[in-house]
């Protein structure tokens, strides 16, 4: 019997008061694919731009970008380790859709 190992990475982003304003999550399967981090949140919206996109305080936006980058880097590291376990080339992880070209 063959077993499949799946890793779920998740993290919360907090504001200066310690309140969670965004949650991030990604699922890793060691298949060579580039991780995709899903971000869900409830940021404080202080207005809207003409095109309809929300305006959030700069501090929260900066914290969110830094947290997304941190989780993405960890996801890439973990995905590469899982690829090695699955005998998949870990270098595929850095290039989007590279795993599809190998098959």
mmCIF file of C-alpha atoms in Angstrom, residues 6-103:
data_model
loop_
_atom_site.group_PDB
_atom_site.id
_atom_site.type_symbol
_atom_site.label_atom_id
_atom_site.label_comp_id
_atom_site.label_asym_id
_atom_site.label_seq_id
_atom_site.Cartn_x
_atom_site.Cartn_y
_atom_site.Cartn_z
ATOM 1 C CA UNK A 6 0.116 16.136 2.813
ATOM 2 C CA UNK A 7 1.391 19.125 4.769
ATOM 3 C CA UNK A 8 -0.810 22.095 5.628
ATOM 4 C CA UNK A 9 0.935 25.328 6.567
ATOM 5 C CA UNK A 10 -1.106 28.114 8.091
ATOM 6 C CA UNK A 11 -0.555 31.332 9.951
ATOM 7 C CA UNK A 12 -2.379 34.366 11.299
ATOM 8 C CA UNK A 13 -1.435 38.010 10.829
ATOM 9 C CA UNK A 14 -2.122 40.285 13.778
ATOM 10 C CA UNK A 15 -2.475 44.032 14.035
ATOM 11 C CA UNK A 16 -0.669 46.206 16.574
ATOM 12 C CA UNK A 17 -3.322 45.336 19.191
ATOM 13 C CA UNK A 18 -2.846 41.592 18.728
ATOM 14 C CA UNK A 19 -6.092 41.072 16.806
ATOM 15 C CA UNK A 20 -6.012 38.646 13.868
ATOM 16 C CA UNK A 21 -6.854 40.486 10.658
ATOM 17 C CA UNK A 22 -5.782 37.838 8.133
ATOM 18 C CA UNK A 23 -5.248 34.085 7.988
ATOM 19 C CA UNK A 24 -3.080 32.323 5.441
ATOM 20 C CA UNK A 25 -3.016 28.692 4.381
ATOM 21 C CA UNK A 26 -1.385 26.435 1.812
ATOM 22 C CA UNK A 27 -1.473 22.691 1.126
ATOM 23 C CA UNK A 28 1.717 20.883 0.095
ATOM 24 C CA UNK A 29 1.828 17.450 -1.506
ATOM 25 C CA UNK A 30 5.448 17.112 -2.634
ATOM 26 C CA UNK A 31 4.470 16.967 -6.296
ATOM 27 C CA UNK A 32 6.875 19.653 -7.524
ATOM 28 C CA UNK A 33 4.235 22.354 -7.808
ATOM 29 C CA UNK A 34 4.846 25.897 -6.617
ATOM 30 C CA UNK A 35 2.878 26.518 -3.403
ATOM 31 C CA UNK A 36 -0.087 28.863 -3.590
ATOM 32 C CA UNK A 37 -0.818 30.747 -0.374
ATOM 33 C CA UNK A 38 -4.492 31.548 0.165
ATOM 34 C CA UNK A 39 -5.091 34.628 2.282
ATOM 35 C CA UNK A 40 -8.407 35.426 3.933
ATOM 36 C CA UNK A 41 -8.965 38.372 6.139
ATOM 37 C CA UNK A 42 -10.944 41.092 7.698
ATOM 38 C CA UNK A 43 -8.715 44.104 7.339
ATOM 39 C CA UNK A 44 -9.889 47.464 8.550
ATOM 40 C CA UNK A 45 -11.144 49.242 5.443
ATOM 41 C CA UNK A 46 -10.869 53.018 5.657
ATOM 42 C CA UNK A 47 -12.243 53.764 2.188
ATOM 43 C CA UNK A 48 -12.337 52.718 -1.460
ATOM 44 C CA UNK A 49 -10.393 53.765 -4.543
ATOM 45 C CA UNK A 50 -12.153 54.850 -7.730
ATOM 46 C CA UNK A 51 -11.765 51.339 -9.161
ATOM 47 C CA UNK A 52 -13.516 49.820 -6.135
ATOM 48 C CA UNK A 53 -10.472 48.323 -4.383
ATOM 49 C CA UNK A 54 -10.415 48.837 -0.635
ATOM 50 C CA UNK A 55 -8.046 51.230 1.088
ATOM 51 C CA UNK A 56 -6.472 49.758 4.228
ATOM 52 C CA UNK A 57 -4.043 51.361 6.652
ATOM 53 C CA UNK A 58 -0.468 51.209 5.291
ATOM 54 C CA UNK A 59 0.818 49.462 8.425
ATOM 55 C CA UNK A 60 -1.586 46.534 7.993
ATOM 56 C CA UNK A 61 -0.802 46.261 4.295
ATOM 57 C CA UNK A 62 2.921 46.132 5.046
ATOM 58 C CA UNK A 63 2.439 43.504 7.791
ATOM 59 C CA UNK A 64 0.330 41.372 5.469
ATOM 60 C CA UNK A 65 2.873 41.509 2.634
ATOM 61 C CA UNK A 66 5.712 40.576 5.006
ATOM 62 C CA UNK A 67 3.702 37.677 6.474
ATOM 63 C CA UNK A 68 2.744 36.393 3.017
ATOM 64 C CA UNK A 69 6.387 36.465 1.933
ATOM 65 C CA UNK A 70 7.437 34.614 5.097
ATOM 66 C CA UNK A 71 4.803 31.898 4.655
ATOM 67 C CA UNK A 72 5.614 31.540 0.939
ATOM 68 C CA UNK A 73 9.311 31.038 1.723
ATOM 69 C CA UNK A 74 8.497 28.414 4.363
ATOM 70 C CA UNK A 75 6.042 26.724 1.994
ATOM 71 C CA UNK A 76 8.705 26.484 -0.717
ATOM 72 C CA UNK A 77 11.181 25.027 1.778
ATOM 73 C CA UNK A 78 8.672 22.444 3.059
ATOM 74 C CA UNK A 79 7.477 21.584 -0.469
ATOM 75 C CA UNK A 80 11.075 20.908 -1.557
ATOM 76 C CA UNK A 81 11.656 18.632 1.440
ATOM 77 C CA UNK A 82 8.458 16.749 0.658
ATOM 78 C CA UNK A 83 9.503 16.447 -3.008
ATOM 79 C CA UNK A 84 12.759 14.774 -1.931
ATOM 80 C CA UNK A 85 10.721 12.281 0.133
ATOM 81 C CA UNK A 86 8.554 11.591 -2.940
ATOM 82 C CA UNK A 87 11.535 11.288 -5.318
ATOM 83 C CA UNK A 88 10.454 14.405 -7.250
ATOM 84 C CA UNK A 89 12.952 17.038 -8.417
ATOM 85 C CA UNK A 90 12.731 19.807 -5.775
ATOM 86 C CA UNK A 91 13.969 22.450 -8.250
ATOM 87 C CA UNK A 92 10.579 22.245 -10.001
ATOM 88 C CA UNK A 93 9.031 24.051 -7.033
ATOM 89 C CA UNK A 94 10.560 27.429 -7.924
ATOM 90 C CA UNK A 95 9.015 27.646 -11.403
ATOM 91 C CA UNK A 96 5.232 27.833 -11.741
ATOM 92 C CA UNK A 97 3.808 24.855 -13.691
ATOM 93 C CA UNK A 98 7.253 23.269 -14.218
ATOM 94 C CA UNK A 99 5.977 20.009 -12.729
ATOM 95 C CA UNK A 100 3.455 19.736 -15.580
ATOM 96 C CA UNK A 101 6.177 19.926 -18.239
ATOM 97 C CA UNK A 102 8.098 16.991 -16.710
ATOM 98 C CA UNK A 103 5.229 14.500 -16.757
#
